[in-house]
Short mmCIF file of C-alpha atoms in Angstrom, two decimals:
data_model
loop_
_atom_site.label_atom_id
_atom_site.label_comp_id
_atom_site.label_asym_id
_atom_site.label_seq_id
_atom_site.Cartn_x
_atom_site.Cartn_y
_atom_site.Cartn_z
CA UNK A 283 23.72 49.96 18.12
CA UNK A 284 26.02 47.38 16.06
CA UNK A 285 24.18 44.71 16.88
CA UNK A 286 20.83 46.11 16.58
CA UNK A 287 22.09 46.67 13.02
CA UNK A 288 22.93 43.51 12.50
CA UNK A 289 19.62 42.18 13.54
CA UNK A 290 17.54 44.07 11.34
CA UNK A 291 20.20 42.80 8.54
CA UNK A 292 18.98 38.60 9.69
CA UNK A 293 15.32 38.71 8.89
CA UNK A 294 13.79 35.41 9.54
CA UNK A 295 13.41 32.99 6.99
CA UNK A 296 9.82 32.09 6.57
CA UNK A 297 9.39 28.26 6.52
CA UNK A 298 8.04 26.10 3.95
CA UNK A 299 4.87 25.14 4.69
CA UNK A 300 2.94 22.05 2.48
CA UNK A 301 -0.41 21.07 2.35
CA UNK A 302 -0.96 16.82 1.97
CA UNK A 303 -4.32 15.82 1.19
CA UNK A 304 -4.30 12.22 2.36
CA UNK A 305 -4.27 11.18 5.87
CA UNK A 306 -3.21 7.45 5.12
CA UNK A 307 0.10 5.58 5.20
CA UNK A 308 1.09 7.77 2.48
CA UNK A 309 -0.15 10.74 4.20
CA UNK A 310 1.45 10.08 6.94
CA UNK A 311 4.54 9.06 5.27
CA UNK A 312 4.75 12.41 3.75
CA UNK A 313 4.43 14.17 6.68
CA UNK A 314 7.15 12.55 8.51
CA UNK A 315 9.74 13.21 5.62
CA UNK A 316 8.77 16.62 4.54
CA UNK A 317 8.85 17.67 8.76
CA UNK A 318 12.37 15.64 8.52
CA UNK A 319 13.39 18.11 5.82
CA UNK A 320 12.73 21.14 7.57
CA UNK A 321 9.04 21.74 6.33
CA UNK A 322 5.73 22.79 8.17
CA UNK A 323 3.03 20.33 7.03
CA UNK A 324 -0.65 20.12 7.41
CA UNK A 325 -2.67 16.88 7.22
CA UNK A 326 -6.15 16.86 5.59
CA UNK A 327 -7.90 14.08 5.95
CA UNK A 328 -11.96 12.99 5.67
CA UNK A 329 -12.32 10.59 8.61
CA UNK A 330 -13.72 12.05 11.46
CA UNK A 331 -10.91 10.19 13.75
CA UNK A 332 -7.81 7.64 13.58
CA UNK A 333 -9.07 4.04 12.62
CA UNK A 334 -8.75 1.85 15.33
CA UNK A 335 -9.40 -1.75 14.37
CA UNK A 336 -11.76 -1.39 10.63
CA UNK A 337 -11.79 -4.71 8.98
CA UNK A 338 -10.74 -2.88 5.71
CA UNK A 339 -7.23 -1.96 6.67
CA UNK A 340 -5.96 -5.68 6.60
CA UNK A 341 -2.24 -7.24 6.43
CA UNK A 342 0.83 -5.55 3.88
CA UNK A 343 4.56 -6.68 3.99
CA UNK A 344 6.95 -4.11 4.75
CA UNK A 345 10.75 -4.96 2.79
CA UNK A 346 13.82 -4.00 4.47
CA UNK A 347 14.31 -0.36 2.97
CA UNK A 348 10.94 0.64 3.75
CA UNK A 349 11.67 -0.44 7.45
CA UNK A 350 14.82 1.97 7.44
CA UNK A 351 12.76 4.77 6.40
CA UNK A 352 10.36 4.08 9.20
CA UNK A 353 12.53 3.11 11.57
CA UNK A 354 14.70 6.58 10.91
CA UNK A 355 11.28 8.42 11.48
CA UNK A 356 10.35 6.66 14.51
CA UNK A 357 13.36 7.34 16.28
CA UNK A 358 13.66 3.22 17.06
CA UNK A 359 13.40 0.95 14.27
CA UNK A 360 13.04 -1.84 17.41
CA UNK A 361 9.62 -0.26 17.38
CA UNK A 362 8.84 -1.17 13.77
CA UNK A 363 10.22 -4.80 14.68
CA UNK A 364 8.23 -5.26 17.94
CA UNK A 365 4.97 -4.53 15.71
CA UNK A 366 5.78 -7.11 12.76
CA UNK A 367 6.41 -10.74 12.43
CA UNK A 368 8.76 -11.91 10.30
CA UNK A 369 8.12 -13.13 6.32
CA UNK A 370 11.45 -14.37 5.95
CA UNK A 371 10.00 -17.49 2.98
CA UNK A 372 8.19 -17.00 -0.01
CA UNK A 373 6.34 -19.88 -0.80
CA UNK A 374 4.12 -20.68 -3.64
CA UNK A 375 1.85 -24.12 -3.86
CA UNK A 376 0.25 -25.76 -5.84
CA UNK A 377 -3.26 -26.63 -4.71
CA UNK A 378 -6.13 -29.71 -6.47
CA UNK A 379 -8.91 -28.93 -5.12
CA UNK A 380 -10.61 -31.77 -6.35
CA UNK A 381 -7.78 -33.81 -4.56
CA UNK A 382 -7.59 -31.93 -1.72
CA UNK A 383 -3.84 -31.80 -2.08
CA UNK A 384 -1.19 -29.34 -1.93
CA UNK A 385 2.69 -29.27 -3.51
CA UNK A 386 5.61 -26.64 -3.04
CA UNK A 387 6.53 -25.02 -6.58
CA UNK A 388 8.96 -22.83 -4.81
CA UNK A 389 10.12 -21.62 -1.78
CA UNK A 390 12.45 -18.88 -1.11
CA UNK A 391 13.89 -18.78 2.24
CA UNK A 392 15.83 -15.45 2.05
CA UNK A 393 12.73 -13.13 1.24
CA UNK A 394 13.45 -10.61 4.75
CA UNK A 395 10.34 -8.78 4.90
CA UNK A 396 7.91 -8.31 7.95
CA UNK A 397 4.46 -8.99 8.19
CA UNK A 398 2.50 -5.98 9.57
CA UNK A 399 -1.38 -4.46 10.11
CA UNK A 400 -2.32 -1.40 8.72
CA UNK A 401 -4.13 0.17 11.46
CA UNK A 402 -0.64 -0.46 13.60
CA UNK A 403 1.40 0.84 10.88
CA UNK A 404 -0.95 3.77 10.66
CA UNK A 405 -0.77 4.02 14.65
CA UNK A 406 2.65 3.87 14.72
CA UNK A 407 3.21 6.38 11.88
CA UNK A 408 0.84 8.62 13.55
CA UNK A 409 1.61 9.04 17.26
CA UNK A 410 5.03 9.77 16.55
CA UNK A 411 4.23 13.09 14.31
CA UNK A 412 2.75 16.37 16.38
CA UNK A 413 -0.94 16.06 17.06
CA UNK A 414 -1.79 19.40 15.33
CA UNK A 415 -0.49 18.14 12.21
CA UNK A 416 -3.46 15.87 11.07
CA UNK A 417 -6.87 17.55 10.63
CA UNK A 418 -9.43 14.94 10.96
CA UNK A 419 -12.68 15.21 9.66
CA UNK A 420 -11.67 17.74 6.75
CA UNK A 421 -13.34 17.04 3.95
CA UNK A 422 -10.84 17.77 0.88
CA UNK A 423 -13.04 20.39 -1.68
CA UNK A 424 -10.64 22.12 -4.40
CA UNK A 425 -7.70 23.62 -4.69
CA UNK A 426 -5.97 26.68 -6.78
CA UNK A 427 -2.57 28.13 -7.75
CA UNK A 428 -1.73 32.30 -6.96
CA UNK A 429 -0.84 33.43 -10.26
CA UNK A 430 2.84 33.44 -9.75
CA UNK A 431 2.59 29.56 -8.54
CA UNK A 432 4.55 30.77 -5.38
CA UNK A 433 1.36 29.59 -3.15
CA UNK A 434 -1.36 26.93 -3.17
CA UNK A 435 -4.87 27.21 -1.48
CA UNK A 436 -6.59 24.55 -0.15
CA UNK A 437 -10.51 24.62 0.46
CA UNK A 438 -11.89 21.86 2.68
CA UNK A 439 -15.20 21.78 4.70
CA UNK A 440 -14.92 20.85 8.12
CA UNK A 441 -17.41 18.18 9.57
CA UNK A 442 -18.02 19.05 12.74
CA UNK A 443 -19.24 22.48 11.69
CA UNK A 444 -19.92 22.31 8.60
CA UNK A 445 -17.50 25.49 7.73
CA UNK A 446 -15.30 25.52 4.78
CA UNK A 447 -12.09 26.57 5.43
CA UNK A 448 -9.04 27.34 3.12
CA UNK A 449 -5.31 26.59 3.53
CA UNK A 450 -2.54 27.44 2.71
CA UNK A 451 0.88 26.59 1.30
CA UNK A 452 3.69 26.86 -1.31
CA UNK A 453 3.48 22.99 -1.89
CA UNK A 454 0.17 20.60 -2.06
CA UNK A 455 0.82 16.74 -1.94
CA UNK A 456 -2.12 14.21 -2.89
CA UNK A 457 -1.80 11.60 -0.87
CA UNK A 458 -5.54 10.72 -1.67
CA UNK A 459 -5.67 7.27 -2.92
CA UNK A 460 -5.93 5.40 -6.30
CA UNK A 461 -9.24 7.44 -7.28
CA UNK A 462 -6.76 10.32 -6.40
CA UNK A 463 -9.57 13.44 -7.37
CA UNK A 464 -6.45 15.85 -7.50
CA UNK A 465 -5.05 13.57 -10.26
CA UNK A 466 -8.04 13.58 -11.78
CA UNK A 467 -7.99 17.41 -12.36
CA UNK A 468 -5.28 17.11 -14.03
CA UNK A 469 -5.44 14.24 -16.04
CA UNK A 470 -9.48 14.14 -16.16
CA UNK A 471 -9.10 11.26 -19.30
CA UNK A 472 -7.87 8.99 -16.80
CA UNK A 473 -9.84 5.35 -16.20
CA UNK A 474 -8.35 2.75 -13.95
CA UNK A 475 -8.18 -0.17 -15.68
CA UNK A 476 -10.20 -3.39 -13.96
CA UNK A 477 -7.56 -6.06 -13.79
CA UNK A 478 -10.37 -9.21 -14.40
CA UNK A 479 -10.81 -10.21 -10.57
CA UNK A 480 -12.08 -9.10 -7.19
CA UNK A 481 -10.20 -10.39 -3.48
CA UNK A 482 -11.99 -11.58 -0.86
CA UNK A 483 -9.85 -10.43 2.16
CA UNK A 484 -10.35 -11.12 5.92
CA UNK A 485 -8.11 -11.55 9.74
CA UNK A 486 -9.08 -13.81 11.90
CA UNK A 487 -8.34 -13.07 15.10
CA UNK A 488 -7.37 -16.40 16.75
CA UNK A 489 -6.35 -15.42 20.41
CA UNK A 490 -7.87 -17.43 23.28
CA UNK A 491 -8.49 -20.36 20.75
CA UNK A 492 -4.95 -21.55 20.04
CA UNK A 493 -5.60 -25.00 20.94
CA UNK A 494 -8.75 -25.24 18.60
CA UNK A 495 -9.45 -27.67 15.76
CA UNK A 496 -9.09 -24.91 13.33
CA UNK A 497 -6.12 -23.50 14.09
CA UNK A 498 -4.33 -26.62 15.06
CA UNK A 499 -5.51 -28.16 11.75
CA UNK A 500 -4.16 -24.72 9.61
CA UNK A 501 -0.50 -25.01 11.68
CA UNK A 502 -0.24 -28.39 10.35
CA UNK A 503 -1.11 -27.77 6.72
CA UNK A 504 0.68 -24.27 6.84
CA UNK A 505 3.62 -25.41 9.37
CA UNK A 506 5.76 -22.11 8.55
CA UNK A 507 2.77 -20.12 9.57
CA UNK A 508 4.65 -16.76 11.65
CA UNK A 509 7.53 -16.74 9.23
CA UNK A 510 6.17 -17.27 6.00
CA UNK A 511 4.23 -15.48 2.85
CA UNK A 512 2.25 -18.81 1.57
CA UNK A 513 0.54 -18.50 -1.85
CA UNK A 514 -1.51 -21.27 -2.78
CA UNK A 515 -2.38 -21.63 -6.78
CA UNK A 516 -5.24 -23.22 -8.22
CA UNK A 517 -6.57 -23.19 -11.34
CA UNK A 518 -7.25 -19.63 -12.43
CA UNK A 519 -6.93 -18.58 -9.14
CA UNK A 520 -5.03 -17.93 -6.31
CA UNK A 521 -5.19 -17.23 -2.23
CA UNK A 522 -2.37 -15.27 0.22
CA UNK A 523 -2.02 -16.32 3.77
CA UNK A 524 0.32 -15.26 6.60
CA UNK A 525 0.40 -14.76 10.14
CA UNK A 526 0.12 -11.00 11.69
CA UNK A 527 1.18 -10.26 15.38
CA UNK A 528 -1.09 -10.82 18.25
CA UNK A 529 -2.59 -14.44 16.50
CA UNK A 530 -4.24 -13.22 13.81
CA UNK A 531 -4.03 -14.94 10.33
CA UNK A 532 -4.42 -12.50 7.40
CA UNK A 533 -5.90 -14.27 4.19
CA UNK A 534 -6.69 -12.85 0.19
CA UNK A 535 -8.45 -15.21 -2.18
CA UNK A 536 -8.61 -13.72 -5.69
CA UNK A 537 -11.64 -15.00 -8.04
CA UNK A 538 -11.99 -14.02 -11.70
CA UNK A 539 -15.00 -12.07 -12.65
CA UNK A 540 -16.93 -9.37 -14.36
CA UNK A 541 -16.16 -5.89 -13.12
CA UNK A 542 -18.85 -5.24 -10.28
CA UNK A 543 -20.73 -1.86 -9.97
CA UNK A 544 -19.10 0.09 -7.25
CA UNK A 545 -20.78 2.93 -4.58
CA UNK A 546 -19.07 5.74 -3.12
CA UNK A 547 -15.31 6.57 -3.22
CA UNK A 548 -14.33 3.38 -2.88
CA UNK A 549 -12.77 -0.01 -4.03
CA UNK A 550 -14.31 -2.06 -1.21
CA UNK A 551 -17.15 -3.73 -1.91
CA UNK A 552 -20.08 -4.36 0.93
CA UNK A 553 -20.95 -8.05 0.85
CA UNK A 554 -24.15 -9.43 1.98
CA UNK A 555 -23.88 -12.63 4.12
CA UNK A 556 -25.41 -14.47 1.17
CA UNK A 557 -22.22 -13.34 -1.04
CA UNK A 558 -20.33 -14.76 2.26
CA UNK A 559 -21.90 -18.20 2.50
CA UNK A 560 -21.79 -18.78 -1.31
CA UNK A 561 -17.92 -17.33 -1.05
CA UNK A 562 -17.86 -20.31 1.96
CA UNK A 563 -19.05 -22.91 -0.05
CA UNK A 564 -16.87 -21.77 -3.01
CA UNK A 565 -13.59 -22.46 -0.79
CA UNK A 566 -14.59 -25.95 0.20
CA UNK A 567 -14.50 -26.53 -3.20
CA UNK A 568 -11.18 -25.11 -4.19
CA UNK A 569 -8.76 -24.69 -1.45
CA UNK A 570 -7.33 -27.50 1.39
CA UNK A 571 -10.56 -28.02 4.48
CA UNK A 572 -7.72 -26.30 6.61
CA UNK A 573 -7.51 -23.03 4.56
CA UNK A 574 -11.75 -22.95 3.77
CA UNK A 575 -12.15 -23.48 7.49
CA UNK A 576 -10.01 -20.34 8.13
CA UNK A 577 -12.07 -18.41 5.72
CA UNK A 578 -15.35 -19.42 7.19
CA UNK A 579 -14.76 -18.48 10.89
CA UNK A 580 -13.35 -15.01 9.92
CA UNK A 581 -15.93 -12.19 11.01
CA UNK A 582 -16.44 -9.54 8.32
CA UNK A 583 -14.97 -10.68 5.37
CA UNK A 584 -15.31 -7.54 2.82
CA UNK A 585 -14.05 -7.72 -1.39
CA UNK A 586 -11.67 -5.43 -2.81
CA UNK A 587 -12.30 -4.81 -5.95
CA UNK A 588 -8.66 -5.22 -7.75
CA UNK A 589 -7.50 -1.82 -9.43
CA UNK A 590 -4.42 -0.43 -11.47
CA UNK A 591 -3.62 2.17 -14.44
CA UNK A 592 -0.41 2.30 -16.70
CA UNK A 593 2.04 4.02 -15.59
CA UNK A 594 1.82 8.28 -15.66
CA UNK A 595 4.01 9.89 -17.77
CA UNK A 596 4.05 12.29 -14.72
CA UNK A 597 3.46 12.99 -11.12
CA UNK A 598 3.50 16.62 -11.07
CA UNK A 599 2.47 20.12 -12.03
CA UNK A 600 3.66 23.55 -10.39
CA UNK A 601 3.34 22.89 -6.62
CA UNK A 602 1.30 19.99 -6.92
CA UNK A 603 2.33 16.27 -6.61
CA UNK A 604 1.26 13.17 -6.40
CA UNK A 605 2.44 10.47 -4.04
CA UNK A 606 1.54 6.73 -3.13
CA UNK A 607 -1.84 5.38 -4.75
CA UNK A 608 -2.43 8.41 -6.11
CA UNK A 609 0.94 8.12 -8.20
CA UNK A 610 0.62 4.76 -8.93
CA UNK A 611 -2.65 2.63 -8.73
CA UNK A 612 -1.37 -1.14 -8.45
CA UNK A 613 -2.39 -4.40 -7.94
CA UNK A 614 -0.89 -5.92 -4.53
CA UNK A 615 0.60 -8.79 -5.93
CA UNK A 616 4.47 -7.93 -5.32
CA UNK A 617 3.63 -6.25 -1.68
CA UNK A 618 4.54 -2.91 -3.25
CA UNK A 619 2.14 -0.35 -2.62
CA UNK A 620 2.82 0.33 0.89
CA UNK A 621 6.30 -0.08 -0.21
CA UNK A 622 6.36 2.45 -2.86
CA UNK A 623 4.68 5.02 -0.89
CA UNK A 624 6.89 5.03 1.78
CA UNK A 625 9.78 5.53 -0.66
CA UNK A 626 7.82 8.61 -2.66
CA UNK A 627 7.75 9.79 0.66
CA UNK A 628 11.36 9.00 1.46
CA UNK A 629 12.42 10.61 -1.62
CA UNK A 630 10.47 13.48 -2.36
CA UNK A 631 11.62 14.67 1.61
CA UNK A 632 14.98 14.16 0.26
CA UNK A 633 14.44 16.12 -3.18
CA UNK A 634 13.10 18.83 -1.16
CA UNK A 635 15.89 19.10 1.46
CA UNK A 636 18.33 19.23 -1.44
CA UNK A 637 16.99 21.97 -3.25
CA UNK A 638 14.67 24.17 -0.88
CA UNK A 639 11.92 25.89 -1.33
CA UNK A 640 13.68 28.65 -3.63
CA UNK A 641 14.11 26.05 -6.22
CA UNK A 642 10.97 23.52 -5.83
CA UNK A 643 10.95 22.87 -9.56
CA UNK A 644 14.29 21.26 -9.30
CA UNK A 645 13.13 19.23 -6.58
CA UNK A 646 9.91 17.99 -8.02
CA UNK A 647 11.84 17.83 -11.21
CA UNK A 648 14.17 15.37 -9.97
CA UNK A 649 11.70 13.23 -7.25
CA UNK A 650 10.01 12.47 -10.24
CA UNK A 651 12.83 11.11 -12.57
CA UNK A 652 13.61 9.23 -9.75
CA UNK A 653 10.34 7.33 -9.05
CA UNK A 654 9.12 7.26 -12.52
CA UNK A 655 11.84 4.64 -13.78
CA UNK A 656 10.64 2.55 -10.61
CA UNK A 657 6.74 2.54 -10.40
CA UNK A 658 6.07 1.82 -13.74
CA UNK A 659 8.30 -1.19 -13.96
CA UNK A 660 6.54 -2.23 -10.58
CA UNK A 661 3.22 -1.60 -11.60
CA UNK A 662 3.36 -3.54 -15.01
CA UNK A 663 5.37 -6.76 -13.14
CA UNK A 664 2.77 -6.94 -10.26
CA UNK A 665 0.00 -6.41 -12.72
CA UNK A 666 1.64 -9.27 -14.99
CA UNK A 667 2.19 -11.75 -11.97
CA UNK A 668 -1.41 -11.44 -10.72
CA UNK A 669 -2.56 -12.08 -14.18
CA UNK A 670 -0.14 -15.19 -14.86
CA UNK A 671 -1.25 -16.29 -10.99
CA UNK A 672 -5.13 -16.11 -11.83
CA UNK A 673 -4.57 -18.08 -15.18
CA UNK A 674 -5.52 -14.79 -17.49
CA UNK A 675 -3.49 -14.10 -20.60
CA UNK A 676 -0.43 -12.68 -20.64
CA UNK A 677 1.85 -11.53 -24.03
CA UNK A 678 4.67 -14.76 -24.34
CA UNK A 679 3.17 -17.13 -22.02
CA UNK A 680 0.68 -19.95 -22.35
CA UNK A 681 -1.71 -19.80 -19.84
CA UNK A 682 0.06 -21.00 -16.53
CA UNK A 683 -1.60 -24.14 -15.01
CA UNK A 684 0.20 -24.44 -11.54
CA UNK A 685 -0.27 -28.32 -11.79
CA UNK A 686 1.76 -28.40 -14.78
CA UNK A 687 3.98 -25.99 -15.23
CA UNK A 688 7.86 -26.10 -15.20
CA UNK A 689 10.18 -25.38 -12.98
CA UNK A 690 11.53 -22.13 -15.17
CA UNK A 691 7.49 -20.83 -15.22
CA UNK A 692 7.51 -21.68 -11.35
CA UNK A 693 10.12 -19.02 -10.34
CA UNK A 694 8.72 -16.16 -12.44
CA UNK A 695 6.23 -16.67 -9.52
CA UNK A 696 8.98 -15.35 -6.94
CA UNK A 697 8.77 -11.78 -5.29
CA UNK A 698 12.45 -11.09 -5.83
CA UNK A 699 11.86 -10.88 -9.20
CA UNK A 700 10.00 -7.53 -8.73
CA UNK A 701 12.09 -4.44 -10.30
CA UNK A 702 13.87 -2.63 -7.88
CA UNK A 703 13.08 -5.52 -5.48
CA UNK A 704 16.06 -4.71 -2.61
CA UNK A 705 16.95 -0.52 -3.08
CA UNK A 706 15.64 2.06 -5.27
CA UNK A 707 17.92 5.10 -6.52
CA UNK A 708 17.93 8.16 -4.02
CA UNK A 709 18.44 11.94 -5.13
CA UNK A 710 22.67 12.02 -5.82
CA UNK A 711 24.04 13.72 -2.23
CA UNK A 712 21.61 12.03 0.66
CA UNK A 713 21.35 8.97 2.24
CA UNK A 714 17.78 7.55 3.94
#
């Protein structure tokens, strides 16, 4: 009879359940530190299945405290390693094209980050959480607030069926990209701002043709190739290349230009192989024959069209908060917006771990003065280094000619200098 009593006196706690629209790194991200923290979590996401190879989901660089985090939710950070290769040198060039020459400006050989793919980040990220947790093909609709903010319903239309559906939770995360439509109900005055260029971005996939003219000719020219971040500078313009497991090279080529009319959802832009031959002929032009040759044998090519905002003056209302792109639309010049969404994620598991459910205000409260402090000041540097690499004006500089610049210019050029570069602050108490 005692013990019945003291049964009945332990009702079970119900768990925290939270709702992330989002299915992408971020997403993902999310899901693997809110479950770490105790939490029941739901993944909507639109596409109808996991990506498996798109051309649009092309190399990132992963620094060492967003490998922790990963490595902690994986179980095996050796896993993390296994998928990478290494970017242990920063190196920026110089490039004539007229010349066809090339000079280092600088080189910094204790950059530790790891070159990986998206789609095997995304795999990796994925297998490892419960397969009920993501809901493919589930079109995000609205959401709403119960009048005591306790609970948040989620409406999404499923497209297999063609139902809508609702969900729900006590906490929605929108882990839905930079044209975030969550953020945009709450801060519908919004615009992103068009940073002055576009990126041509393609992988070439180089196995079985190791020995060929091409890729013996871009080892030579690029002889840290598998170790190294290379950015080549011309004038008003500048191009990324590195090495990605499994012999693939992954290349950007940023060109000034008028803000293009976009279709869809979407910053990529769907080139026509006329854009691609005239983007061929452009490279001979401006970049070493080694690097143009790269460009021209890569299948599928596609533009990004290059994004950011200034920084919000916050990330979240009630029970609703925004993570990753969503939180912070950036340009990728300082590798940071994989980066920074695996830390939202990181820390906002933390936050709510510390506080529980009982006091979620407290914990949104404080994953937000957290990450505020650190994506703006990353935003505004990566948005000031991609203008001062693509020759555009920037407030106390004259514009930066690569072929004649100093030394002191030169270095500004250097990841490290990103804010926050090694370790962001974590909530007082916890440890990633």
């Amino acid at each position: 009879m005692e013990r019945q009593e003291e049964e009945t006196e332990k009702p079970t706690k119900p768990k925290a359940k939270a709702v992330i629209v989002g299915g992408s790194v971020a997403g993902l991200s999310c899901a693997h530190a809110l479950i770490s923290a105790g939490w029941d979590v739901v993944v909507v996401e639109k596409s109808s299945a996991p990506p498996t190879g798109t051309p649009t989901g092309a190399g990132l660089g992963l620094g060492p405290s967003a490998r922790k985090q990963i490595g902690a939710w994986l179980g095996r950070a050796q896993r993390l390693h296994d998928a990478t290769l290494p970017l242990a040198v920063d190196q920026n060039n110089a490039t004539d094209g007229e010349k066809k020459v090339s000079r280092v400006l600088t080189r910094d050989e204790e950059f530790n980050f790891r070159a990986a793919h998206w789609t095997e980040l995304h795999g990796l990220l994925r297998k490892e959480l419960p397969p009920s947790v993501v809901l493919w093909g589930h079109v995000f609709l609205s959401f709403s607030l119960s009048d005591n903010k306790a609970e948040v319903k989620v409406k999404t239309k499923v497209l297999k069926t063609n139902d809508t559906i609702e969900i729900t939770g006590n906490l929605l995360v929108a882990a839905d990209g930079c044209l975030s439509s969550i953020r945009q109900s709450f801060l519908p005055d919004l615009k992103l701002r068009y940073s002055g260029y576009c990126a041509w971005r393609g992988v070439l996939d180089f196995s079985g043709r190791e020995n060929s003219e091409a890729i013996l000719g871009i080892k030579k020219a690029y002889p840290d190739l598998g170790k190294c971040l290379y950015f080549d500078l011309g004038l008003g313009t500048h191009s990324v290349l590195y090495e990605l497991l499994n012999k693939r090279l992954n290349w950007i080529w940023y060109i000034n230009q008028p803000e293009p009319e976009l279709k869809g959802n979407s910053v990529t832009m769907k080139v026509s192989s006329e854009m691609i031959q005239e983007m061929h002929r452009e490279a001979e032009k401006v970049w070493l024959p080694e690097l143009a040759r790269i460009m021209k044998e890569t299948k599928e090519p596609f533009i990004n069209v290059i994004y950011d905002c200034d920084p919000l003056e916050q990330i979240f209302w009630d029970n609703v908060v925004l993570v990753g792109d969503a939180a912070h639309p950036t340009t990728p010049h300082g590798l940071r917006s994989t980066n920074m969404s695996i830390s939202d994620a990181a820390v906002l598991g933390l936050c709510l771990k510390k506080w529980g459910l009982e006091n979620l205000h407290s914990a949104l409260c404080e994953y937000q003065s957290l990450r505020l402090p650190v994506i703006s000041k990353q935003v505004l540097h990566s948005r000031q280094l991609g203008r001062i690499k693509q020759g555009l004006p920037v407030v106390g500089w004259e514009r930066f000619d690569p072929m004649t610049s100093g030394r002191e210019e030169c270095l500004e050029l250097q990841q490290r200098n990103m804010p926050f570069f090694d370790e962001a602050p974590l909530p007082e108490d916890s440890s990633i």
